[in-house]
Amino acid sequence: MLNYHHSSRCYAALLCAILAVACSRPSSIEDKVESYLSQMTLEEKIGIIHAQSKFSSAGVPRLGIPELWTDDGPHGVRPETLWDAWASAKWTNDSATAYPSLTCLAASWDRELAALYGRSVGEEARYRGKDVLLGPGVNIARTPLCGRNFEYMGEDPYLAGELCVPYIKGVQSNGVAACIKHYCVNNHEVNRHTVNVNVSDRALHEIYLPAFRKAVLEGGVWSMMGAYNLYKGEHMCHNDVTVNKILKGDWGFDGALISDWGGTHDTDEAVRNGLDLEFGTRTNGIDLNVSNAYDNYYLAEAYYQGIKSGKYSEDELDDKCRRVLRLMLRTSMNPDGGLGSLNSPEHWADARKIGSEGIVLLKNEGAVLPLKEAPRKVLVLGENAIKPMAVGGSSSSLKAQHETSILDGLKAALPSTEIVYERAYQGDPVIKGYNYSFYDITDPRSDEQLLEDALAAASDADYVIFVGGLNKAKFQDCEGQDRLEYHLPYNQDAIIGAIAAVRPDLIYVNVSGSPVAMPFADEVSAIVQAWYLGSETGNALADVLTGKVNPSGKLPFSFPREYADCPIRTEAQYPGIKGEDGISQCDYSEGIYVGYRWYESQNIKPLFAFGYGLSYTSFSYGEARASSSKMGRSLTVSVPVTNTGDRAGAEVVQLYVSALNSSVDRPVKELKGFEKVWLEPGQTKTVKFALDEESVSYYDEGLGRWVAEKGEYEALVASSSDDVRAKVRFTKN
Ligand code: GLC
């Protein structure tokens, strides 16, 4: 037994030694932040809060702090541009895996898949030396015409929030920061730099903020991108209400707010309203032939002089630098992020899995799908069966290391089948994305000839598959412009109708990232929503069409029959009315009634509902039970679900909550839970949903907070927003 005094002296000495080491060498990220900050000069501090090139910002060479590299985008790592310009750097080693668009991930309703997606795309970013991956995008699909719906995660804030969190964690597990965007109320592209959005506090908090809030509070996102538009007259990249009060105040965001490229417009606002890292401001070292145009950034020379003159203290600057240093220590200076990997068979398998799990089977009359084993002859029609789609769409455009077309995917899946291809229509024959990849699929035939040849070929095929939809050319699913019409382009409605007239068993595959009109829906036998699926497009779709994969996707947004059914009915609502000052005032006067919330409030039946999707098997639901008839702070709803078909499959069981006697106007129901359950034939599993006060709350504008009102509620267990299978009432006391 040690002499007590002797042993205590030993412990004291040991403790001092440990403290001495800890004090001398900063251990935690926060210690390192403070240590670096205390060593940095004013010039060095200014240097790290704005860009030094198109996609990078400076480090501190003197202290060994590396540059910070960002890159697009949500579904894959963008190839290199020139130092100062958008143009391609024409490298030959920067192709990557093109993953499915985020609407496809949203359509999977699978949290684990979202985590896989984030890990996988994060590995590619890590390997390519990118510290910040500029995604995911979670702006709510308020109008079907928005050019960037394909980059986002649908019309419901709960779905977008639940799926962006695992994606973010997956990306960040590689020591790469996700950068959730575009914060916020950036829901269309027309006049995106000059539109001021007028939206109620309730709609802001119930519809447009939740996904961003979850990304911060549950996803721990390390960076966020301010949007281009204005709100309450201030640009979102430096907005007092949304940045100082909500993001950094209420939510306690400790990451860096990064401007969208060219989204910064004022030094004073940028200093005071929380912009931490300025990119893409409209200066370009080459065009302005100044020594360094980046000194002209709002957070550069102007800010530096403002501090020197005493206009600004260094307090805001130190906060910005802390956030940027923290971002660097989590990424470029993070030794635990692993090495990453690029263009690996594992990543291709990930892309294929995400694609096949996100594909939505919308119609399957007479069980025309899956295709029977080894059919004799299959006719594939439509430009989108051969059109490369990884390029296009603007900033999320990719140089895919490979991209299997739908035609090639079917050929690979049906080796003994004669597969005939006819174009049927010509839409956008030359595809280019940032000048680094041109595909010329021009066809010399006239429209009439194209259709005639398609009809002629349709006569003796076992199956006819028409692959149409949108593409990522301008004025379709493409950043910077919205669609000009809700119907399909290139006269596809008529062409599909003509082919269905001779082949009513036609299988229509819709490639799009937005809802589209389908006036032919009753004339075809099958409809498959195929999204933009990236490198493994053809293989993922063939997996579903051949039945190798049983489709389990559900729509992340509604397909209204006609645009007139949408909540957007006036120019003031979209795209807004331009004033003398050049600012467009856009009124979100539909409030919280977006997507299914709108259609159900108006008893409008969409062509396909939010949450809808078929399977090659079928599911039955038992009785829903609540753990109690009264909700104090929480309640569990459980329901048995059975696979009543003859093949394994997955069902996305959705839980909606209805307030039956609320004191305020509320949607018929709101999504507050979902679970994807995989079932063998005949298997039953009990699915459980944990509800809490957040599940029943609405945002009270008068009180400026969420309220979980006492009253009667109903939990609706559903296979789709328009297909409720079980209900159970409870009281909130
Ligand atoms: C673009 C987009 C943004 C992208 C950025 C960099 O304009 O709005 O999503 O990440 O600029 O390309």
XYZ file of C-alpha atoms and ligand atoms in Angstrom:
745
model
C 0.000 0.000 0.000
C 1.625 3.237 -1.072
C 2.232 5.854 1.609
C -0.758 8.170 1.083
C 1.322 11.361 1.050
C 3.810 9.903 -1.384
C 1.091 8.717 -3.808
C -0.834 12.013 -3.698
C 2.338 13.902 -4.555
C 2.814 11.597 -7.525
C -0.735 12.207 -8.739
C -0.317 15.974 -8.343
C 2.913 15.896 -10.347
C 1.276 13.797 -13.044
C -1.696 16.168 -13.226
C 0.581 19.190 -13.603
C 2.494 17.459 -16.352
C -0.706 16.709 -18.249
C -1.966 20.270 -17.874
C 1.400 21.653 -18.966
C 1.328 19.596 -22.131
C -2.285 20.498 -22.805
C -1.598 24.203 -22.369
C 1.508 24.193 -24.487
C 0.066 22.251 -27.451
C -3.507 23.192 -28.460
C -5.448 19.939 -28.471
C -9.043 20.608 -29.429
C -10.182 22.326 -32.603
C -11.268 25.316 -30.528
C -7.868 25.594 -28.913
C -6.260 25.511 -32.341
C -8.683 28.135 -33.650
C -7.717 30.484 -30.847
C -4.052 29.700 -31.229
C -4.001 30.415 -34.971
C -6.214 33.490 -34.635
C -3.912 34.991 -32.029
C -0.961 34.643 -34.407
C -2.603 36.076 -37.514
C -2.040 39.616 -38.785
C -4.934 41.808 -39.920
C -3.950 41.222 -43.547
C -3.963 37.447 -43.013
C -7.368 37.579 -41.335
C -8.826 39.523 -44.257
C -7.115 37.072 -46.607
C -8.989 33.977 -45.436
C -12.541 35.352 -45.612
C -12.818 35.803 -49.365
C -11.916 33.941 -52.548
C -8.504 33.917 -54.146
C -9.768 32.083 -57.237
C -13.010 30.781 -58.676
C -13.356 27.977 -56.135
C -10.623 28.521 -53.507
C -9.848 30.905 -50.681
C -6.457 31.672 -49.192
C -4.755 29.963 -46.314
C -1.976 31.503 -44.216
C 1.292 30.334 -45.768
C 3.353 31.850 -42.951
C 1.587 29.636 -40.399
C 1.254 26.562 -42.588
C -2.515 26.945 -42.901
C -3.471 25.543 -46.340
C -5.809 27.074 -48.918
C -9.426 26.047 -48.722
C -10.865 24.364 -51.811
C -14.572 24.193 -52.569
C -16.332 22.505 -55.451
C -19.767 21.680 -56.745
C -21.965 19.822 -56.397
C -24.668 17.806 -54.767
C -24.443 14.769 -57.058
C -20.754 14.544 -57.853
C -17.453 16.434 -57.894
C -17.325 19.058 -60.614
C -14.306 19.065 -62.942
C -11.699 21.814 -62.662
C -12.393 25.280 -63.996
C -9.763 27.895 -64.743
C -8.345 29.799 -61.784
C -10.349 32.925 -62.544
C -13.178 31.772 -64.822
C -15.985 29.284 -65.232
C -14.359 27.806 -68.343
C -13.036 24.275 -68.102
C -9.395 23.864 -67.186
C -9.451 20.890 -69.565
C -7.689 18.605 -67.112
C -7.651 14.961 -68.042
C -7.704 13.485 -64.540
C -10.789 15.149 -63.021
C -13.648 13.007 -64.250
C -15.729 11.519 -61.475
C -18.699 9.368 -60.589
C -21.992 10.993 -61.495
C -24.492 10.089 -58.781
C -28.262 10.304 -59.224
C -29.814 13.734 -58.730
C -31.068 14.499 -55.242
C -34.697 14.195 -56.246
C -33.894 10.531 -56.864
C -32.397 10.195 -53.406
C -35.453 11.945 -51.965
C -37.670 9.498 -53.852
C -35.944 6.602 -52.093
C -37.238 7.810 -48.685
C -34.267 5.866 -47.291
C -32.163 7.450 -44.549
C -29.504 4.727 -44.714
C -29.206 5.228 -48.464
C -28.765 8.954 -47.913
C -25.909 8.190 -45.524
C -24.325 5.870 -48.105
C -24.712 8.579 -50.760
C -23.019 11.192 -48.587
C -20.143 8.899 -47.634
C -19.606 7.874 -51.244
C -19.678 11.309 -52.856
C -17.651 12.626 -49.921
C -14.924 10.073 -50.650
C -14.707 11.404 -54.205
C -14.436 14.986 -52.949
C -11.766 14.002 -50.426
C -9.726 12.221 -53.082
C -10.035 15.213 -55.432
C -8.699 17.470 -52.677
C -11.950 19.377 -52.141
C -12.587 20.602 -48.602
C -16.141 21.848 -49.119
C -18.688 20.067 -51.327
C -21.306 22.614 -52.390
C -24.415 20.612 -51.639
C -26.978 19.295 -50.771
C -29.672 21.615 -52.016
C -32.901 21.508 -50.041
C -34.986 24.357 -51.434
C -38.636 23.331 -51.420
C -40.240 22.573 -54.810
C -42.778 25.386 -54.617
C -43.368 25.569 -58.370
C -43.000 22.691 -60.857
C -41.291 25.136 -63.228
C -38.230 25.822 -61.062
C -35.139 24.961 -63.100
C -33.325 23.512 -60.080
C -35.972 21.211 -58.604
C -33.824 18.291 -59.799
C -31.048 19.351 -57.449
C -33.338 19.521 -54.442
C -35.359 17.118 -52.295
C -39.006 17.735 -53.045
C -41.989 19.623 -51.727
C -42.071 18.553 -48.101
C -39.805 20.018 -45.417
C -39.902 16.925 -43.199
C -38.741 14.613 -46.021
C -36.003 17.019 -47.133
C -34.812 17.503 -43.570
C -34.785 13.820 -42.680
C -32.761 12.860 -45.763
C -30.303 15.751 -45.872
C -29.063 14.962 -42.334
C -27.574 11.502 -43.083
C -26.248 12.781 -46.422
C -24.436 15.622 -44.602
C -23.022 13.296 -41.942
C -21.884 10.919 -44.685
C -20.049 13.633 -46.599
C -18.491 15.046 -43.438
C -17.285 11.623 -42.262
C -14.607 12.115 -44.923
C -13.314 15.395 -43.496
C -15.182 17.195 -46.276
C -17.693 19.881 -45.348
C -21.168 19.716 -46.766
C -22.522 23.125 -47.665
C -26.295 23.041 -47.470
C -27.920 25.426 -49.914
C -29.409 27.826 -50.895
C -30.340 29.532 -47.674
C -33.185 30.434 -48.074
C -36.507 30.974 -49.924
C -34.678 30.532 -53.231
C -37.415 28.515 -54.960
C -37.168 29.585 -58.576
C -34.541 30.856 -61.022
C -36.175 33.744 -62.883
C -34.598 37.022 -61.649
C -32.909 35.018 -58.901
C -30.415 37.813 -58.096
C -33.007 40.548 -57.820
C -36.142 38.936 -56.422
C -37.262 39.972 -52.959
C -39.398 37.246 -51.419
C -42.325 38.269 -49.242
C -43.285 35.263 -47.161
C -45.174 34.956 -43.883
C -43.234 34.007 -40.767
C -45.395 30.926 -40.486
C -44.608 29.709 -44.020
C -40.947 30.591 -43.531
C -40.715 28.490 -40.365
C -43.059 25.656 -41.372
C -42.011 25.169 -44.990
C -38.768 26.916 -45.987
C -36.544 26.702 -42.886
C -37.040 23.184 -41.428
C -34.557 21.342 -43.676
C -31.867 23.957 -43.018
C -32.653 23.875 -39.294
C -32.332 20.083 -39.155
C -29.091 20.274 -41.151
C -27.647 22.502 -38.402
C -29.193 21.000 -35.265
C -29.127 17.315 -36.267
C -26.736 17.183 -39.213
C -24.046 19.378 -37.666
C -23.428 20.853 -41.090
C -20.098 22.660 -41.267
C -21.047 25.253 -43.874
C -24.102 26.778 -45.503
C -24.517 28.752 -48.703
C -26.447 32.001 -48.728
C -28.913 32.330 -51.593
C -28.987 34.960 -54.331
C -32.374 36.480 -53.592
C -33.474 39.051 -51.066
C -35.798 38.832 -48.066
C -37.000 41.914 -46.212
C -34.884 43.907 -48.665
C -31.551 42.342 -47.723
C -29.634 39.801 -49.786
C -29.608 36.350 -48.216
C -25.790 36.186 -48.117
C -25.849 38.959 -45.547
C -29.329 39.070 -44.061
C -29.850 40.172 -40.492
C -33.014 38.162 -39.797
C -32.100 34.855 -41.429
C -28.365 34.889 -40.616
C -27.796 36.793 -37.376
C -31.095 36.075 -35.653
C -32.166 32.661 -36.919
C -29.099 30.809 -38.220
C -26.435 31.983 -35.795
C -28.726 33.146 -33.008
C -31.607 30.708 -32.575
C -29.870 27.702 -34.120
C -26.349 28.408 -32.807
C -24.709 27.517 -36.140
C -20.935 27.320 -35.562
C -19.976 26.785 -39.190
C -19.184 29.196 -41.989
C -21.781 31.008 -44.068
C -20.460 31.008 -47.631
C -21.955 33.319 -50.245
C -23.380 31.977 -53.424
C -21.111 32.919 -56.292
C -21.846 36.555 -56.846
C -24.340 36.715 -54.009
C -22.486 39.407 -52.041
C -23.505 43.005 -52.671
C -22.483 45.223 -49.768
C -19.521 45.493 -47.405
C -21.471 46.918 -44.471
C -24.137 44.223 -44.604
C -21.546 41.510 -45.220
C -19.574 42.633 -42.176
C -22.515 43.036 -39.827
C -24.869 40.272 -41.063
C -22.706 37.253 -40.728
C -21.153 36.510 -44.114
C -18.013 34.513 -43.368
C -16.614 33.607 -46.787
C -17.210 35.589 -49.994
C -16.990 33.776 -53.349
C -17.667 34.604 -56.960
C -18.158 38.328 -56.616
C -18.361 39.836 -60.041
C -14.683 40.595 -60.367
C -12.243 38.644 -62.428
C -8.514 39.203 -62.262
C -8.198 38.666 -65.985
C -11.023 40.896 -67.240
C -10.331 43.833 -64.930
C -6.561 43.469 -65.538
C -5.816 44.625 -62.051
C -3.062 42.952 -60.089
C -5.556 41.079 -57.967
C -9.256 41.606 -58.585
C -9.970 39.663 -55.435
C -8.905 42.756 -53.466
C -12.068 44.310 -54.876
C -14.231 41.852 -52.975
C -16.581 43.375 -50.450
C -14.809 41.569 -47.605
C -11.338 42.461 -48.914
C -9.742 45.903 -49.318
C -12.939 47.805 -48.465
C -13.261 45.904 -45.206
C -9.546 46.209 -44.470
C -9.695 49.984 -44.888
C -12.865 50.062 -42.797
C -11.016 48.470 -39.918
C -7.929 50.649 -40.344
C -10.129 53.752 -40.285
C -11.985 52.575 -37.200
C -15.307 52.184 -39.003
C -15.354 48.552 -37.962
C -13.868 46.872 -34.908
C -12.114 43.537 -35.371
C -14.866 41.699 -33.456
C -16.860 40.671 -36.518
C -13.641 39.863 -38.364
C -12.481 37.597 -35.555
C -15.824 35.787 -35.564
C -15.592 35.254 -39.326
C -12.003 34.029 -38.990
C -12.927 31.647 -36.158
C -15.601 30.095 -38.344
C -13.301 29.806 -41.362
C -10.451 28.399 -39.258
C -12.896 25.912 -37.694
C -13.977 24.904 -41.216
C -10.328 24.428 -42.215
C -9.517 22.391 -39.089
C -12.534 20.157 -39.769
C -11.500 19.668 -43.412
C -8.210 20.644 -45.054
C -6.377 20.322 -41.723
C -8.313 17.288 -40.542
C -6.015 14.252 -40.367
C -8.895 11.872 -39.684
C -10.826 12.305 -42.932
C -9.247 9.349 -44.679
C -7.818 9.322 -48.207
C -11.091 9.197 -50.122
C -11.431 7.334 -53.406
C -12.511 8.156 -56.930
C -14.273 6.360 -59.778
C -14.232 3.055 -57.932
C -16.483 0.087 -58.733
C -17.851 0.550 -55.212
C -18.946 4.096 -56.073
C -20.523 2.930 -59.313
C -22.389 0.293 -57.321
C -23.507 3.018 -54.894
C -24.775 5.174 -57.769
C -26.598 2.190 -59.255
C -28.190 1.270 -55.915
C -29.324 4.851 -55.243
C -30.725 5.074 -58.760
C -32.637 1.809 -58.744
C -34.015 2.517 -55.261
C -35.162 6.012 -56.188
C -36.963 5.071 -59.398
C -40.750 5.349 -58.952
C -43.207 3.000 -60.650
C -46.256 5.194 -61.289
C -48.428 2.926 -63.392
C -48.292 -0.776 -64.258
C -51.586 -1.751 -65.886
C -51.851 -5.442 -66.596
C -48.517 -5.941 -64.866
C -46.758 -5.227 -68.122
C -43.671 -4.762 -65.926
C -41.316 -6.326 -65.058
C -40.292 -7.392 -68.555
C -40.579 -11.132 -69.022
C -37.406 -13.205 -69.111
C -35.357 -12.797 -72.314
C -37.957 -11.207 -74.595
C -37.457 -11.753 -78.324
C -37.518 -8.117 -79.378
C -37.705 -4.807 -77.530
C -38.121 -1.441 -79.212
C -36.616 1.501 -77.369
C -37.801 4.953 -78.443
C -36.880 8.495 -77.504
C -33.910 10.832 -77.394
C -33.460 10.441 -73.653
C -32.519 6.791 -74.132
C -29.213 7.857 -75.697
C -28.704 11.342 -74.347
C -25.881 11.860 -71.828
C -27.406 13.655 -68.858
C -24.540 13.981 -66.393
C -23.554 17.148 -68.255
C -25.903 20.111 -68.356
C -27.924 21.690 -65.595
C -25.185 24.302 -65.035
C -23.295 24.224 -61.729
C -24.143 20.598 -60.930
C -22.958 19.523 -64.381
C -20.422 16.713 -64.274
C -17.681 15.119 -66.368
C -18.696 11.539 -65.690
C -15.899 9.043 -65.973
C -18.550 6.838 -67.530
C -22.291 7.132 -68.088
C -24.261 4.083 -69.185
C -27.157 5.222 -71.348
C -30.615 3.736 -70.963
C -30.234 2.027 -74.345
C -26.887 0.497 -73.380
C -28.196 -0.501 -69.964
C -31.045 -2.430 -71.540
C -28.703 -4.096 -74.023
C -26.450 -5.205 -71.171
C -29.410 -6.525 -69.160
C -31.038 -8.365 -72.100
C -28.107 -9.948 -73.962
C -30.230 -12.427 -75.925
C -32.898 -9.891 -76.872
C -32.979 -8.022 -80.149
C -33.084 -4.403 -79.044
C -34.076 -1.912 -81.731
C -33.735 1.824 -81.244
C -35.677 4.617 -82.894
C -35.243 8.256 -81.971
C -38.943 9.163 -82.409
C -38.119 12.833 -81.780
C -35.121 15.123 -81.802
C -34.908 17.644 -79.013
C -31.530 18.961 -77.958
C -28.980 17.191 -80.118
C -25.839 18.990 -79.020
C -25.142 18.851 -75.328
C -22.486 20.933 -73.654
C -21.672 21.619 -70.065
C -18.992 24.150 -69.198
C -17.293 23.468 -72.530
C -15.683 20.286 -71.384
C -17.925 17.744 -73.022
C -19.819 17.932 -76.227
C -22.057 15.148 -77.418
C -23.499 15.550 -80.874
C -26.398 13.186 -81.350
C -27.895 15.087 -84.247
C -30.241 13.092 -86.467
C -30.782 14.285 -90.079
C -34.348 12.977 -90.356
C -37.374 15.292 -90.237
C -39.797 15.106 -87.327
C -42.314 13.390 -89.566
C -39.791 10.814 -90.678
C -38.645 10.194 -87.118
C -42.211 9.425 -86.050
C -42.941 7.347 -89.119
C -39.853 5.229 -88.504
C -40.807 4.785 -84.844
C -44.345 3.674 -85.704
C -43.053 1.277 -88.326
C -40.694 -0.315 -85.822
C -43.425 -0.550 -83.182
C -45.404 -3.180 -84.993
C -43.647 -6.452 -84.121
C -41.754 -5.823 -80.882
C -42.672 -7.701 -77.716
C -42.282 -4.460 -75.771
C -42.144 -0.801 -76.724
C -40.427 1.499 -74.248
C -40.565 5.254 -74.851
C -37.894 7.181 -72.952
C -38.834 10.843 -72.878
C -39.207 13.668 -70.455
C -36.977 16.651 -69.907
C -33.262 17.096 -70.221
C -30.835 19.503 -68.585
C -30.691 21.954 -71.444
C -31.643 25.560 -70.883
C -35.266 26.221 -69.934
C -35.680 22.668 -68.788
C -34.129 21.215 -65.627
C -31.336 23.724 -65.572
C -30.017 26.343 -63.176
C -30.455 29.921 -64.231
C -33.753 29.548 -66.063
C -37.099 28.019 -65.199
C -39.190 25.980 -67.585
C -41.514 28.004 -69.789
C -44.227 25.348 -69.845
C -45.450 22.514 -67.683
C -45.945 20.134 -70.619
C -43.136 18.088 -72.150
C -41.041 19.803 -74.845
C -40.402 18.688 -78.449
C -44.055 17.717 -79.089
C -43.622 14.559 -77.031
C -47.257 14.527 -75.858
C -48.444 14.033 -79.442
C -45.705 11.577 -80.335
C -46.309 9.420 -77.266
C -50.045 9.547 -78.002
C -49.484 8.440 -81.588
C -47.356 5.499 -80.521
C -49.730 4.501 -77.715
C -52.523 4.480 -80.287
C -50.845 1.539 -82.035
C -49.275 0.093 -78.883
C -51.518 0.613 -75.852
C -49.078 -1.557 -73.900
C -46.518 1.229 -74.274
C -44.114 1.653 -71.344
C -43.358 5.327 -70.790
C -40.149 6.186 -68.923
C -40.065 9.811 -67.767
C -36.607 11.320 -67.266
C -37.004 14.540 -65.289
C -36.213 16.264 -62.007
C -39.562 18.055 -61.873
C -43.205 17.146 -62.285
C -44.496 17.297 -65.867
C -47.920 17.058 -67.488
C -48.798 13.610 -68.811
C -51.975 13.935 -70.916
C -51.156 10.492 -72.302
C -51.209 8.855 -68.832
C -54.449 6.960 -69.543
C -53.253 5.797 -72.958
C -50.105 3.959 -71.878
C -49.838 0.805 -69.763
C -46.854 1.658 -67.606
C -45.210 4.850 -66.375
C -41.811 4.918 -64.679
C -40.308 8.086 -63.155
C -36.591 7.696 -63.796
C -34.934 10.953 -62.616
C -31.380 11.831 -63.708
C -29.500 8.740 -62.600
C -25.879 9.599 -63.377
C -23.104 7.195 -64.336
C -25.197 4.071 -63.868
C -28.374 5.398 -65.502
C -28.961 2.533 -67.901
C -28.066 -0.179 -65.411
C -30.224 1.251 -62.616
C -33.245 1.561 -64.882
C -32.709 -1.872 -66.430
C -32.511 -3.353 -62.924
C -36.057 -2.080 -62.302
C -37.542 -2.794 -65.736
C -36.277 -6.375 -65.712
C -37.387 -6.915 -62.131
C -33.879 -7.497 -60.806
C -34.776 -4.704 -58.412
C -38.325 -4.343 -57.141
C -39.128 -0.602 -57.362
C -39.673 1.044 -53.981
C -39.472 4.774 -54.754
C -42.223 7.202 -53.767
C -42.699 10.684 -55.220
C -41.030 13.518 -53.291
C -43.366 15.963 -55.003
C -46.875 15.906 -56.470
C -47.558 15.686 -60.214
C -50.477 18.074 -60.753
C -52.507 17.236 -63.871
C -52.202 20.774 -65.176
C -50.177 23.810 -64.156
C -53.438 25.618 -63.395
C -53.911 23.245 -60.461
C -50.780 24.661 -58.790
C -50.892 27.100 -55.877
C -49.014 29.644 -57.985
C -51.757 31.603 -59.756
C -50.555 35.164 -60.143
C -47.488 36.914 -61.506
C -46.969 38.371 -58.048
C -46.616 34.848 -56.725
C -44.280 33.834 -59.536
C -41.939 35.072 -60.734
C -42.733 38.332 -58.975
C -43.350 41.844 -60.260
C -40.333 43.974 -61.137
C -40.361 47.450 -59.633
C -38.723 50.721 -60.621
C -35.754 49.775 -58.483
C -35.176 46.641 -60.555
C -36.186 44.459 -57.634
C -38.965 41.914 -58.284
C -41.409 41.579 -55.425
C -42.457 37.929 -55.179
C -45.309 37.138 -52.829
C -45.513 33.639 -51.403
C -49.183 34.400 -50.757
C -50.091 30.717 -50.833
C -48.363 30.628 -47.420
C -47.920 27.110 -46.069
C -50.129 25.616 -48.796
C -47.382 24.181 -50.990
C -47.498 20.817 -52.774
C -49.920 18.278 -51.306
C -50.805 20.772 -48.583
C -52.299 22.907 -51.354
C -53.972 20.221 -53.442
C -55.633 18.658 -50.399
C -56.816 22.037 -49.126
C -58.478 22.630 -52.502
C -59.684 19.059 -53.073
C -57.628 19.010 -56.265
C -56.609 15.477 -57.221
C -53.135 15.460 -58.762
C -52.223 13.006 -61.495
C -49.828 11.365 -59.038
C -49.724 12.273 -55.363
C -46.840 13.104 -53.069
C -45.572 9.860 -51.545
C -47.051 7.687 -54.303
C -45.200 4.777 -55.848
C -46.027 1.191 -56.831
C -44.167 -2.069 -56.309
C -44.080 -5.404 -58.109
C -45.515 -6.854 -54.922
C -48.327 -5.593 -52.644
C -48.605 -4.644 -49.002
C -51.392 -4.726 -46.453
C -51.564 -2.684 -43.288
C -53.019 -3.829 -39.990
C -54.608 -1.678 -37.336
C -52.706 1.401 -36.158
C -52.238 1.618 -32.421
C -51.102 4.480 -30.215
C -49.077 3.886 -27.059
C -51.579 6.153 -25.306
C -54.750 8.030 -26.146
C -53.160 11.138 -24.663
C -49.897 12.734 -25.802
C -47.990 14.376 -23.004
C -44.629 15.019 -24.592
C -44.473 11.964 -26.829
C -46.452 9.067 -28.213
C -45.659 5.981 -30.282
C -47.840 4.850 -33.167
C -47.311 1.325 -34.423
C -48.768 -0.574 -37.355
C -48.132 -4.079 -38.738
C -47.307 -4.151 -42.450
C -47.383 -7.359 -44.499
C -45.978 -8.227 -47.907
C -49.001 -9.923 -49.481
C -47.321 -10.589 -52.830
C -44.983 -13.260 -54.123
C -41.728 -11.369 -54.153
C -39.601 -9.420 -51.718
C -40.061 -5.683 -51.701
C -39.829 -2.499 -49.672
C -42.688 -0.267 -48.601
C -42.277 3.328 -47.465
C -44.779 3.603 -44.637
C -45.682 7.247 -44.177
C -47.118 8.897 -41.110
C -49.123 12.090 -41.409
C -50.697 14.094 -38.602
C -54.051 15.867 -38.840
C -55.133 18.473 -36.309
C -58.865 17.912 -35.902
C -59.873 21.009 -33.978
C -57.023 23.483 -34.296
C -57.561 27.139 -33.503
C -55.688 28.062 -36.685
C -56.063 27.038 -40.295
C -53.916 23.977 -40.925
C -53.286 21.598 -43.850
C -55.474 18.504 -44.047
C -52.425 16.556 -42.961
C -48.664 16.945 -42.725
C -45.870 14.381 -43.072
C -44.332 13.757 -39.650
C -42.728 10.338 -40.039
C -41.722 7.666 -42.503
C -40.036 4.283 -42.316
C -38.875 2.129 -45.223
C -39.503 -1.496 -44.423
C -38.106 -4.449 -46.391
C -40.333 -7.533 -46.402
C -40.061 -11.049 -47.798
C -43.254 -12.507 -49.309
C -45.746 -13.114 -46.494
C -43.561 -11.384 -43.913
C -45.056 -8.940 -41.428
C -43.167 -6.273 -39.506
C -44.545 -3.791 -37.027
C -43.486 -0.291 -37.944
C -43.218 2.235 -35.136
C -43.321 6.025 -35.256
C -42.205 8.193 -32.361
C -44.296 11.360 -32.269
C -43.488 14.315 -30.069
C -44.718 17.854 -29.600
C -42.918 18.906 -32.776
C -45.157 16.449 -34.628
C -48.294 18.391 -33.716
C -46.963 21.952 -33.567
C -47.625 24.912 -35.811
C -45.644 28.166 -35.913
C -47.529 30.936 -34.136
C -46.651 34.265 -35.742
C -48.003 36.281 -32.839
C -45.860 34.452 -30.304
C -42.960 34.053 -32.728
C -42.513 30.404 -31.800
C -43.831 26.889 -32.304
C -46.988 25.897 -30.382
C -48.113 22.341 -29.582
C -51.779 23.138 -29.095
C -54.037 21.081 -26.861
C -56.732 19.265 -28.825
C -57.699 16.264 -30.927
C -55.293 14.831 -33.492
C -55.241 11.886 -35.830
C -52.197 9.923 -36.895
C -52.677 8.677 -40.445
C -50.579 5.744 -41.598
C -50.336 5.814 -45.372
C -48.798 4.226 -48.410
C -49.102 7.585 -50.169
C -50.486 10.991 -49.205
C -53.665 9.988 -51.031
C -53.780 6.402 -49.749
C -54.358 6.296 -45.980
C -54.388 2.710 -44.729
C -54.908 3.155 -40.979
C -55.765 5.880 -38.488
C -55.574 6.396 -34.778
C -56.751 9.374 -32.759
C -55.055 10.906 -29.755
C -55.424 13.937 -27.573
C -52.711 16.437 -26.861
C -53.240 17.632 -23.331
C -23.956 28.774 -58.702
C -25.033 28.108 -57.883
C -24.503 27.388 -56.677
C -23.132 26.843 -57.001
C -22.210 28.038 -57.160
C -20.818 27.614 -57.607
O -24.396 29.960 -59.240
O -26.118 28.930 -57.473
O -25.420 26.341 -56.351
O -22.667 26.001 -55.964
O -22.721 29.002 -58.061
O -20.873 27.055 -58.879
